[in-house]
Short mmCIF file of C-alpha atoms and ligand atoms in Angstrom, two decimals:
data_model
loop_
_atom_site.label_atom_id
_atom_site.label_comp_id
_atom_site.label_asym_id
_atom_site.label_seq_id
_atom_site.Cartn_x
_atom_site.Cartn_y
_atom_site.Cartn_z
CA MET A 1 -57.13 20.98 49.03
CA ALA A 2 -57.50 24.39 50.62
CA GLY A 3 -59.99 25.12 53.38
CA SER A 4 -62.36 28.03 52.90
CA SER A 5 -60.56 29.93 50.17
CA PRO A 6 -60.54 28.28 46.69
CA ASP A 7 -57.20 26.95 45.42
CA ILE A 8 -57.42 28.90 42.19
CA ASP A 9 -59.39 31.86 40.92
CA ILE A 10 -60.30 30.63 37.46
CA ALA A 11 -60.14 27.11 36.06
CA ILE A 12 -60.30 26.93 32.29
CA ILE A 13 -61.34 23.49 31.01
CA GLY A 14 -59.85 22.76 27.60
CA ALA A 15 -56.61 23.91 25.97
CA GLY A 16 -57.92 24.40 22.44
CA PRO A 17 -58.05 27.79 20.67
CA TYR A 18 -60.73 29.23 23.00
CA GLY A 19 -59.12 28.08 26.27
CA LEU A 20 -55.63 29.18 25.22
CA SER A 21 -56.86 32.56 24.03
CA ALA A 22 -58.85 33.15 27.23
CA ALA A 23 -55.76 32.26 29.29
CA ALA A 24 -53.66 34.76 27.33
CA HIS A 25 -56.16 37.60 27.79
CA LEU A 26 -56.74 36.85 31.49
CA ARG A 27 -53.00 36.81 32.14
CA GLU A 28 -52.55 40.19 30.48
CA ALA A 29 -55.38 41.57 32.64
CA GLY A 30 -53.61 40.27 35.74
CA ILE A 31 -56.34 37.72 36.50
CA ASP A 32 -55.08 34.34 37.77
CA ALA A 33 -56.19 31.38 35.72
CA ARG A 34 -55.12 27.78 35.32
CA ILE A 35 -55.88 25.95 32.13
CA PHE A 36 -56.53 22.19 32.13
CA GLY A 37 -56.14 19.70 29.28
CA LYS A 38 -53.60 18.76 26.60
CA PRO A 39 -52.94 21.66 24.23
CA MET A 40 -54.79 21.30 20.92
CA GLU A 41 -55.77 17.71 21.72
CA PHE A 42 -58.94 17.74 19.61
CA TRP A 43 -57.16 19.06 16.54
CA ALA A 44 -54.14 16.80 17.00
CA ASP A 45 -55.96 13.55 17.77
CA LYS A 46 -59.44 13.77 16.25
CA MET A 47 -59.12 15.58 12.95
CA PRO A 48 -58.30 13.57 9.81
CA ALA A 49 -54.61 13.60 8.89
CA GLY A 50 -53.98 15.56 5.71
CA MET A 51 -56.85 17.98 6.31
CA LEU A 52 -56.60 21.67 5.45
CA LEU A 53 -58.32 24.44 7.35
CA ARG A 54 -61.42 25.76 5.66
CA SER A 55 -61.14 29.16 7.30
CA PRO A 56 -59.01 31.70 5.45
CA ARG A 57 -55.65 32.66 6.96
CA PRO A 58 -56.76 35.95 8.59
CA ALA A 59 -59.55 34.05 10.35
CA SER A 60 -57.25 31.27 11.57
CA THR A 61 -55.34 33.23 14.19
CA ILE A 62 -55.93 32.62 17.89
CA SER A 63 -56.46 35.92 19.65
CA ASP A 64 -53.93 37.25 22.16
CA PRO A 65 -54.20 40.72 23.69
CA ARG A 66 -51.26 42.26 21.79
CA SER A 67 -51.62 40.28 18.58
CA ASN A 68 -48.06 39.05 19.08
CA PHE A 69 -48.81 35.38 18.55
CA THR A 70 -50.48 35.28 15.19
CA LEU A 71 -50.31 32.42 12.70
CA GLU A 72 -47.82 34.53 10.71
CA ALA A 73 -45.64 35.05 13.79
CA TYR A 74 -45.56 31.28 14.38
CA GLU A 75 -44.64 30.53 10.78
CA SER A 76 -41.96 33.17 10.74
CA ALA A 77 -40.47 31.96 14.06
CA ASN A 78 -40.38 28.40 12.76
CA ASN A 79 -39.29 29.01 9.16
CA ILE A 80 -42.57 27.69 7.78
CA THR A 81 -43.48 29.06 4.38
CA PRO A 82 -47.03 30.43 4.61
CA ALA A 83 -49.40 28.44 2.43
CA GLN A 84 -52.66 29.72 1.02
CA ARG A 85 -54.45 26.98 2.96
CA THR A 86 -53.25 26.16 6.43
CA SER A 87 -52.53 22.49 7.02
CA LEU A 88 -53.70 20.65 10.11
CA GLU A 89 -50.08 20.03 11.05
CA THR A 90 -49.25 23.75 10.91
CA PHE A 91 -52.34 24.70 12.89
CA VAL A 92 -51.66 22.14 15.63
CA GLY A 93 -48.05 23.32 15.83
CA TYR A 94 -49.28 26.91 15.96
CA GLY A 95 -51.72 26.24 18.82
CA LYS A 96 -49.06 24.44 20.87
CA TRP A 97 -46.55 27.22 20.23
CA PHE A 98 -49.19 29.81 21.20
CA GLY A 99 -49.64 27.96 24.52
CA GLN A 100 -45.89 28.16 25.20
CA GLN A 101 -45.63 31.86 24.29
CA ILE A 102 -48.38 33.07 26.58
CA GLY A 103 -46.66 31.50 29.60
CA CYS A 104 -49.92 30.41 31.15
CA ASP A 105 -50.39 28.08 34.09
CA LEU A 106 -51.11 24.86 32.18
CA ASP A 107 -52.03 21.56 33.81
CA GLN A 108 -52.23 18.85 31.17
CA ARG A 109 -54.53 16.63 33.19
CA ASN A 110 -58.16 16.33 32.10
CA ILE A 111 -60.99 17.30 34.35
CA ASN A 112 -63.24 14.38 35.26
CA THR A 113 -65.85 16.19 37.37
CA VAL A 114 -67.00 19.72 38.09
CA GLN A 115 -69.41 20.30 40.94
CA LYS A 116 -70.77 23.45 42.49
CA GLU A 117 -69.77 23.65 46.15
CA ASN A 118 -71.30 26.62 47.96
CA SER A 119 -70.04 29.71 46.15
CA SER A 120 -67.18 27.97 44.33
CA PHE A 121 -66.54 24.81 42.31
CA LYS A 122 -64.89 21.50 43.12
CA LEU A 123 -62.96 19.94 40.25
CA VAL A 124 -61.74 16.35 40.23
CA LEU A 125 -58.81 15.72 37.89
CA GLU A 126 -58.24 12.51 35.95
CA ASP A 127 -55.85 11.19 38.62
CA GLY A 128 -58.32 11.90 41.43
CA THR A 129 -56.67 15.14 42.62
CA GLN A 130 -59.22 17.68 43.83
CA VAL A 131 -58.97 21.41 43.22
CA THR A 132 -61.36 24.21 44.11
CA ALA A 133 -61.91 27.23 41.88
CA ARG A 134 -63.85 30.45 42.28
CA ARG A 135 -64.91 30.38 38.63
CA VAL A 136 -64.95 27.82 35.84
CA VAL A 137 -64.61 28.63 32.16
CA VAL A 138 -65.73 25.72 29.98
CA ALA A 139 -63.79 25.77 26.69
CA ALA A 140 -64.14 22.07 25.93
CA GLY A 141 -65.09 22.31 22.26
CA VAL A 142 -67.40 20.07 20.25
CA GLY A 143 -65.66 16.70 20.51
CA ASN A 144 -68.37 15.42 22.88
CA PHE A 145 -71.17 16.53 20.58
CA ARG A 146 -70.62 14.25 17.55
CA ARG A 147 -73.95 13.58 15.88
CA ILE A 148 -74.54 9.86 15.33
CA PRO A 149 -77.96 9.31 13.73
CA ALA A 150 -79.93 6.44 15.30
CA THR A 151 -79.73 4.41 12.06
CA TYR A 152 -76.00 3.86 12.63
CA ALA A 153 -75.97 3.59 16.42
CA LYS A 154 -75.82 -0.20 16.50
CA LEU A 155 -72.98 -0.68 14.01
CA SER A 156 -69.64 -1.90 15.36
CA GLU A 157 -66.61 0.40 15.48
CA LYS A 158 -65.07 -1.61 12.68
CA ALA A 159 -68.07 -0.97 10.44
CA CYS A 160 -68.75 2.66 11.24
CA SER A 161 -66.96 5.72 12.59
CA HIS A 162 -67.44 9.47 12.76
CA CYS A 163 -65.18 11.92 10.95
CA TYR A 164 -64.10 13.36 14.31
CA ASP A 165 -63.21 9.99 15.85
CA GLY A 166 -59.60 10.43 14.87
CA ARG A 167 -59.52 7.10 13.03
CA LYS A 168 -56.86 6.80 10.33
CA LEU A 169 -58.66 7.03 7.00
CA VAL A 170 -56.18 4.62 5.43
CA GLY A 171 -57.27 1.24 6.70
CA LEU A 172 -61.00 1.85 6.96
CA GLY A 173 -61.50 -0.48 4.00
CA LYS A 174 -61.52 -0.48 0.21
CA ARG A 175 -65.18 0.55 -0.20
CA VAL A 176 -66.30 3.44 2.00
CA ALA A 177 -69.65 5.24 2.11
CA VAL A 178 -69.33 8.78 3.46
CA ILE A 179 -72.59 10.16 4.84
CA GLY A 180 -73.03 13.94 4.79
CA ALA A 181 -72.38 17.01 2.67
CA GLY A 182 -70.39 19.32 4.91
CA GLN A 183 -66.71 20.17 4.81
CA SER A 184 -65.60 17.25 6.95
CA ALA A 185 -67.59 14.69 4.93
CA LEU A 186 -66.36 16.03 1.60
CA GLU A 187 -62.77 16.46 2.71
CA CYS A 188 -62.66 12.92 4.16
CA ALA A 189 -64.11 11.63 0.89
CA ALA A 190 -61.36 13.44 -1.04
CA LEU A 191 -58.64 12.11 1.27
CA LEU A 192 -60.03 8.57 1.05
CA GLY A 193 -60.18 8.73 -2.74
CA GLU A 194 -56.60 10.01 -2.89
CA ALA A 195 -55.57 7.08 -0.69
CA GLY A 196 -57.05 4.64 -3.20
CA ALA A 197 -60.43 3.82 -1.65
CA GLU A 198 -63.65 3.51 -3.65
CA VAL A 199 -65.74 6.27 -2.12
CA GLU A 200 -69.37 7.21 -2.39
CA VAL A 201 -70.70 10.35 -0.75
CA ILE A 202 -74.37 9.94 0.13
CA SER A 203 -76.27 13.01 1.17
CA ARG A 204 -79.89 13.89 1.69
CA ILE A 205 -79.58 17.44 0.32
CA PRO A 206 -80.54 17.59 -3.38
CA VAL A 207 -77.31 19.23 -4.61
CA LEU A 208 -73.93 19.69 -2.95
CA ARG A 209 -73.25 23.27 -1.86
CA TRP A 210 -69.94 25.07 -2.11
CA ILE A 211 -68.85 28.10 -0.15
CA GLY A 212 -67.00 31.09 -1.58
CA MET A 213 -68.26 30.56 -5.14
CA HIS A 214 -68.08 34.29 -5.87
CA PRO A 215 -64.34 35.00 -5.52
CA LYS A 216 -64.65 38.20 -7.57
CA LEU A 217 -66.87 39.71 -4.88
CA HIS A 218 -63.99 39.27 -2.45
CA ARG A 219 -61.67 41.30 -4.65
CA LEU A 220 -63.59 44.57 -4.88
CA GLY A 221 -61.62 46.42 -2.18
CA PRO A 222 -63.84 48.62 0.01
CA ILE A 223 -67.02 47.21 -1.57
CA SER A 224 -65.99 43.69 -0.53
CA LYS A 225 -65.45 44.97 3.01
CA MET A 226 -69.03 46.19 3.03
CA LEU A 227 -70.28 42.80 1.87
CA TYR A 228 -68.10 40.47 3.93
CA SER A 229 -66.43 40.83 7.32
CA LYS A 230 -62.84 39.74 7.96
CA HIS A 231 -64.16 36.58 9.64
CA ASP A 232 -65.65 35.46 6.32
CA ILE A 233 -68.45 33.39 7.85
CA GLY A 234 -71.64 33.10 5.83
CA PRO A 235 -72.84 34.70 2.60
CA ILE A 236 -73.05 38.41 1.68
CA GLY A 237 -74.77 40.45 4.37
CA ILE A 238 -74.96 37.64 6.91
CA SER A 239 -71.18 37.70 7.00
CA ARG A 240 -71.36 41.30 8.25
CA LEU A 241 -74.04 40.58 10.86
CA VAL A 242 -72.06 37.64 12.23
CA ALA A 243 -69.18 40.01 12.97
CA TYR A 244 -71.26 41.80 15.65
CA PRO A 245 -72.09 39.15 18.26
CA ASP A 246 -73.13 41.78 20.81
CA MET A 247 -75.71 43.09 18.36
CA LEU A 248 -76.91 39.62 17.35
CA TYR A 249 -77.46 38.87 21.02
CA HIS A 250 -80.31 41.37 21.04
CA PHE A 251 -82.00 39.91 17.95
CA PRO A 252 -85.08 37.72 18.50
CA LEU A 253 -84.02 34.11 18.96
CA GLU A 254 -85.77 33.04 15.75
CA TRP A 255 -83.70 35.49 13.68
CA ARG A 256 -80.50 34.48 15.44
CA ASP A 257 -81.25 30.82 14.73
CA ARG A 258 -81.91 31.55 11.08
CA ILE A 259 -78.68 33.50 10.73
CA ARG A 260 -76.69 30.77 12.49
CA THR A 261 -78.23 27.96 10.46
CA ARG A 262 -77.60 29.81 7.20
CA ALA A 263 -74.03 30.71 8.10
CA VAL A 264 -72.95 27.21 9.11
CA ARG A 265 -75.08 25.05 6.83
CA SER A 266 -73.48 22.00 5.19
CA ALA A 267 -71.17 23.09 2.41
CA GLY A 268 -67.69 22.33 1.15
CA ALA A 269 -64.80 24.54 0.15
CA PRO A 270 -64.58 24.80 -3.65
CA TRP A 271 -60.95 23.62 -3.69
CA LEU A 272 -62.34 20.19 -2.83
CA ILE A 273 -64.23 19.92 -6.14
CA PRO A 274 -61.28 18.71 -8.27
CA ARG A 275 -60.12 16.45 -5.46
CA LEU A 276 -63.46 14.63 -5.44
CA GLY A 277 -63.04 13.53 -9.05
CA ASN A 278 -62.91 9.82 -8.19
CA ALA A 279 -65.74 9.82 -5.69
CA LYS A 280 -69.27 8.82 -6.60
CA ILE A 281 -71.72 11.47 -5.39
CA THR A 282 -75.31 10.55 -4.58
CA THR A 283 -77.53 13.40 -3.44
CA GLY A 284 -81.17 13.72 -2.41
CA ARG A 285 -81.20 10.27 -0.83
CA ASN A 286 -81.85 9.05 2.70
CA ILE A 287 -80.51 5.85 4.17
CA VAL A 288 -83.46 3.74 5.27
CA SER A 289 -81.61 0.90 6.97
CA VAL A 290 -78.12 -0.28 7.69
CA THR A 291 -77.13 -3.86 8.45
CA GLU A 292 -73.78 -5.35 9.29
CA ILE A 293 -73.34 -8.66 7.50
CA GLY A 294 -70.03 -10.33 8.24
CA ASP A 295 -67.29 -7.95 7.11
CA GLU A 296 -69.68 -5.87 5.03
CA VAL A 297 -72.24 -3.19 5.71
CA LYS A 298 -75.44 -3.19 3.67
CA LEU A 299 -77.06 0.21 3.16
CA LEU A 300 -80.61 0.46 1.86
CA LEU A 301 -81.47 3.84 0.29
CA ASP A 302 -84.93 5.37 -0.02
CA ASP A 303 -84.98 4.80 -3.81
CA GLY A 304 -84.78 1.07 -3.11
CA SER A 305 -81.15 0.77 -4.18
CA GLU A 306 -78.60 -1.03 -2.07
CA ARG A 307 -74.90 -0.54 -1.36
CA ARG A 308 -72.36 -2.95 0.10
CA VAL A 309 -69.34 -1.30 1.69
CA ASP A 310 -66.54 -2.12 4.11
CA HIS A 311 -67.04 0.98 6.20
CA VAL A 312 -69.50 3.82 6.78
CA LEU A 313 -67.90 7.15 7.68
CA LEU A 314 -70.27 9.65 9.27
CA GLY A 315 -69.69 13.27 8.33
CA THR A 316 -72.85 14.13 10.17
CA GLY A 317 -71.44 17.01 12.19
CA TYR A 318 -72.33 17.78 15.75
CA SER A 319 -75.20 19.03 17.93
CA VAL A 320 -74.39 21.12 20.96
CA ASP A 321 -75.72 19.49 24.12
CA ILE A 322 -73.96 20.45 27.32
CA ALA A 323 -75.36 17.34 29.03
CA LYS A 324 -72.80 15.47 26.92
CA TYR A 325 -69.97 17.23 28.75
CA SER A 326 -69.60 14.24 31.03
CA PHE A 327 -67.40 16.22 33.42
CA LEU A 328 -70.30 18.49 34.44
CA ALA A 329 -72.11 16.96 37.42
CA PRO A 330 -75.79 16.16 36.68
CA ASP A 331 -77.11 18.61 39.29
CA LEU A 332 -74.90 21.34 37.82
CA ILE A 333 -76.31 20.66 34.33
CA GLN A 334 -79.82 20.79 35.80
CA ALA A 335 -79.09 24.21 37.26
CA ILE A 336 -77.90 25.69 33.95
CA GLU A 337 -80.67 27.47 32.11
CA GLN A 338 -80.84 26.20 28.53
CA PHE A 339 -82.72 27.20 25.42
CA LYS A 340 -85.87 25.13 25.02
CA PHE A 341 -85.56 21.94 22.96
CA SER A 342 -81.79 22.20 22.64
CA GLY A 343 -78.70 21.63 24.71
CA TYR A 344 -77.38 25.19 24.32
CA PRO A 345 -76.89 27.09 27.57
CA LYS A 346 -78.23 30.62 27.73
CA VAL A 347 -75.20 32.83 28.16
CA GLY A 348 -75.03 36.57 28.60
CA ARG A 349 -72.32 39.13 29.23
CA GLY A 350 -68.91 37.58 29.73
CA LEU A 351 -70.40 34.37 28.28
CA HIS A 352 -71.66 33.72 31.77
CA CYS A 353 -74.51 31.21 32.22
CA SER A 354 -77.26 31.14 34.84
CA VAL A 355 -75.00 29.43 37.40
CA SER A 356 -72.92 32.01 39.20
CA GLY A 357 -69.24 31.77 38.24
CA LEU A 358 -69.70 29.46 35.25
CA HIS A 359 -68.85 30.54 31.69
CA PHE A 360 -69.07 28.78 28.31
CA LEU A 361 -66.79 29.71 25.42
CA GLY A 362 -66.94 28.51 21.82
CA ALA A 363 -69.76 26.57 20.16
CA PRO A 364 -72.05 26.32 23.25
CA ALA A 365 -72.27 30.14 23.24
CA ALA A 366 -73.25 30.30 19.55
CA ARG A 367 -77.00 30.24 20.08
CA SER A 368 -76.69 33.37 22.23
CA PHE A 369 -74.02 35.27 20.29
CA GLY A 370 -74.12 33.75 16.83
CA PRO A 371 -71.94 31.57 14.63
CA LEU A 372 -68.72 33.56 15.12
CA LEU A 373 -68.34 31.46 18.27
CA ASN A 374 -68.15 28.29 16.16
CA PHE A 375 -64.81 29.33 14.69
CA VAL A 376 -61.28 30.14 15.77
CA THR A 377 -61.79 33.74 14.71
CA GLY A 378 -64.40 34.11 17.49
CA THR A 379 -61.65 33.82 20.13
CA GLU A 380 -61.09 37.58 19.96
CA PHE A 381 -64.67 38.39 20.87
CA ALA A 382 -64.99 35.63 23.48
CA SER A 383 -61.76 36.40 25.33
CA ASN A 384 -62.41 40.15 25.39
CA ALA A 385 -65.98 39.61 26.59
CA LEU A 386 -64.78 37.29 29.34
CA VAL A 387 -62.00 39.59 30.53
CA SER A 388 -64.05 42.77 30.53
CA ASN A 389 -66.78 41.03 32.51
CA LEU A 390 -64.36 39.58 35.06
CA SER A 391 -62.32 42.78 35.37
CA ARG A 392 -65.52 44.61 36.33
CA LYS A 393 -66.40 41.96 38.90
CA LEU A 394 -62.93 41.78 40.46
CA ASN A 395 -62.38 45.56 40.72
C1 LIG B 1 -63.44 18.73 10.95
C2 LIG B 1 -63.49 20.14 11.49
C3 LIG B 1 -62.88 21.17 10.79
C4 LIG B 1 -62.90 22.47 11.29
N1 LIG B 1 -62.28 23.45 10.58
C5 LIG B 1 -62.25 24.69 11.07
C6 LIG B 1 -61.55 25.74 10.38
O1 LIG B 1 -60.98 25.55 9.32
N2 LIG B 1 -61.54 26.97 10.94
C7 LIG B 1 -62.17 27.24 12.12
O2 LIG B 1 -62.11 28.38 12.57
N3 LIG B 1 -62.84 26.30 12.77
C8 LIG B 1 -62.89 25.03 12.29
N4 LIG B 1 -63.56 24.06 12.96
C9 LIG B 1 -64.27 24.39 14.19
C10 LIG B 1 -63.30 24.19 15.35
O3 LIG B 1 -63.67 23.05 16.06
C11 LIG B 1 -63.32 25.37 16.24
O4 LIG B 1 -63.10 26.54 15.53
C12 LIG B 1 -62.23 25.33 17.32
O5 LIG B 1 -61.68 24.07 17.51
C13 LIG B 1 -62.88 25.81 18.56
O6 LIG B 1 -61.94 25.81 19.58
P1 LIG B 1 -62.35 25.29 21.03
O7 LIG B 1 -61.23 25.67 21.91
O8 LIG B 1 -63.72 25.74 21.38
O9 LIG B 1 -62.49 23.71 20.87
P2 LIG B 1 -61.39 22.57 20.66
O10 LIG B 1 -60.42 22.93 19.64
O11 LIG B 1 -62.16 21.31 20.49
O12 LIG B 1 -60.66 22.54 22.07
C14 LIG B 1 -61.29 22.09 23.23
C15 LIG B 1 -60.31 21.24 23.98
O13 LIG B 1 -60.89 20.88 25.24
C16 LIG B 1 -60.42 19.60 25.57
N5 LIG B 1 -61.27 19.03 26.60
C17 LIG B 1 -62.53 18.55 26.45
N6 LIG B 1 -62.96 18.07 27.64
C18 LIG B 1 -61.97 18.27 28.54
C19 LIG B 1 -61.82 17.96 29.92
N7 LIG B 1 -62.78 17.35 30.62
N8 LIG B 1 -60.67 18.28 30.54
C20 LIG B 1 -59.67 18.91 29.83
N9 LIG B 1 -59.75 19.19 28.51
C21 LIG B 1 -60.89 18.88 27.89
C22 LIG B 1 -60.48 18.86 24.24
O14 LIG B 1 -59.63 17.72 24.24
C23 LIG B 1 -59.99 19.92 23.27
O15 LIG B 1 -58.61 19.81 23.02
C24 LIG B 1 -63.54 22.75 12.50
C25 LIG B 1 -64.15 21.72 13.22
C26 LIG B 1 -64.12 20.43 12.74
C27 LIG B 1 -64.74 19.34 13.56
#
């Protein structure tokens, strides 16, 4: 480890879309950065096999400064026929290829600990190696934030898993209850049904919601452009607001929260509807209690009915809480100013938080800059914001 001068200028934690994009933009700006983690690990290991991206193709490209490494460029370089809906396999391949093209300094080891040490940071890698960095960019995604409602917390791993656990859907059991009404719940239910399981989706919302149910409005040329932004996040109007994170940042928090909640509320893509033909759908119901009895799980619903299943699959999404980033030292988490009653850090220009030299990209920045930051398409904004902020500081 170096003496007074940090070993590296910028350590990026996480080699998913946000980390890779930031590395590409920093490199172009001549700013030294090293990125830590296995490229696209969350997508490769935690997403259900067979899944398709919900985001449309134009919003599924990871941003690089010259737009050289688009999804189309990857497909063309690898003789992959572009499909209307991008498969998980293609997207993982794309992200890994993107990482190779940008020629960044990539260290595949995970970061175990980040601590503030005077004006810089000390990072401990998974093998115990220590590195110091002037700045840290956290791009660690949402894998740590899986929401597991208390009702299910005591079930064994055999009886219950979360959609983002990376468990193979085949083999969960013949009878599976899927809890939730968002894209991951509904897509897992479709995949399970197609694999021959008896599936029931149980959701507390009264009716399932579907996104993009007005395809004609997307085909009106310039009028559509006025109604929806290219990112295609949220309904008419909100979609346009979401495209201006810098503007949203100045909105009162209550408005920002409303816009974010509306834009990312539980809903499925309409192409899942025919694929859910075999699944039983129960809406407007809460699960009151869950008991593991031998190889079965007994679910008691609030209408008094009961279900017996082999496995409960939670499609209950995630809640951002930076305290769940176990690599951040407790005193560092304490020092980060957060929004009241939530685990979102307050971030400003350059997605910089209240601790000098520490930045958060992706979902943790969404309460400050809006729901664009929840999606791959937000990499363009995040990387540009980071680079312009750092370029100013370093010049
Ligand atoms: C089921 C599901 C479907 C989705 N579908 C879409 C979609 O269709 N389109 C879309 O735009 N978005 C989609 N999203 C949202 C998606 O998660 C984000 O858009 C995207 O992954 C954000 O990129 P990221 O780099 O912030 O996070 P990630 O892709 O999660 O990357 C973060 C990386 O950091 C790594 N990491 C974490 N901790 C450490 C550590 N200590 N050391 C080193 N590395 C670490 C993780 O392993 C991970 O690989 C989906 C999310 C889920 C869960």
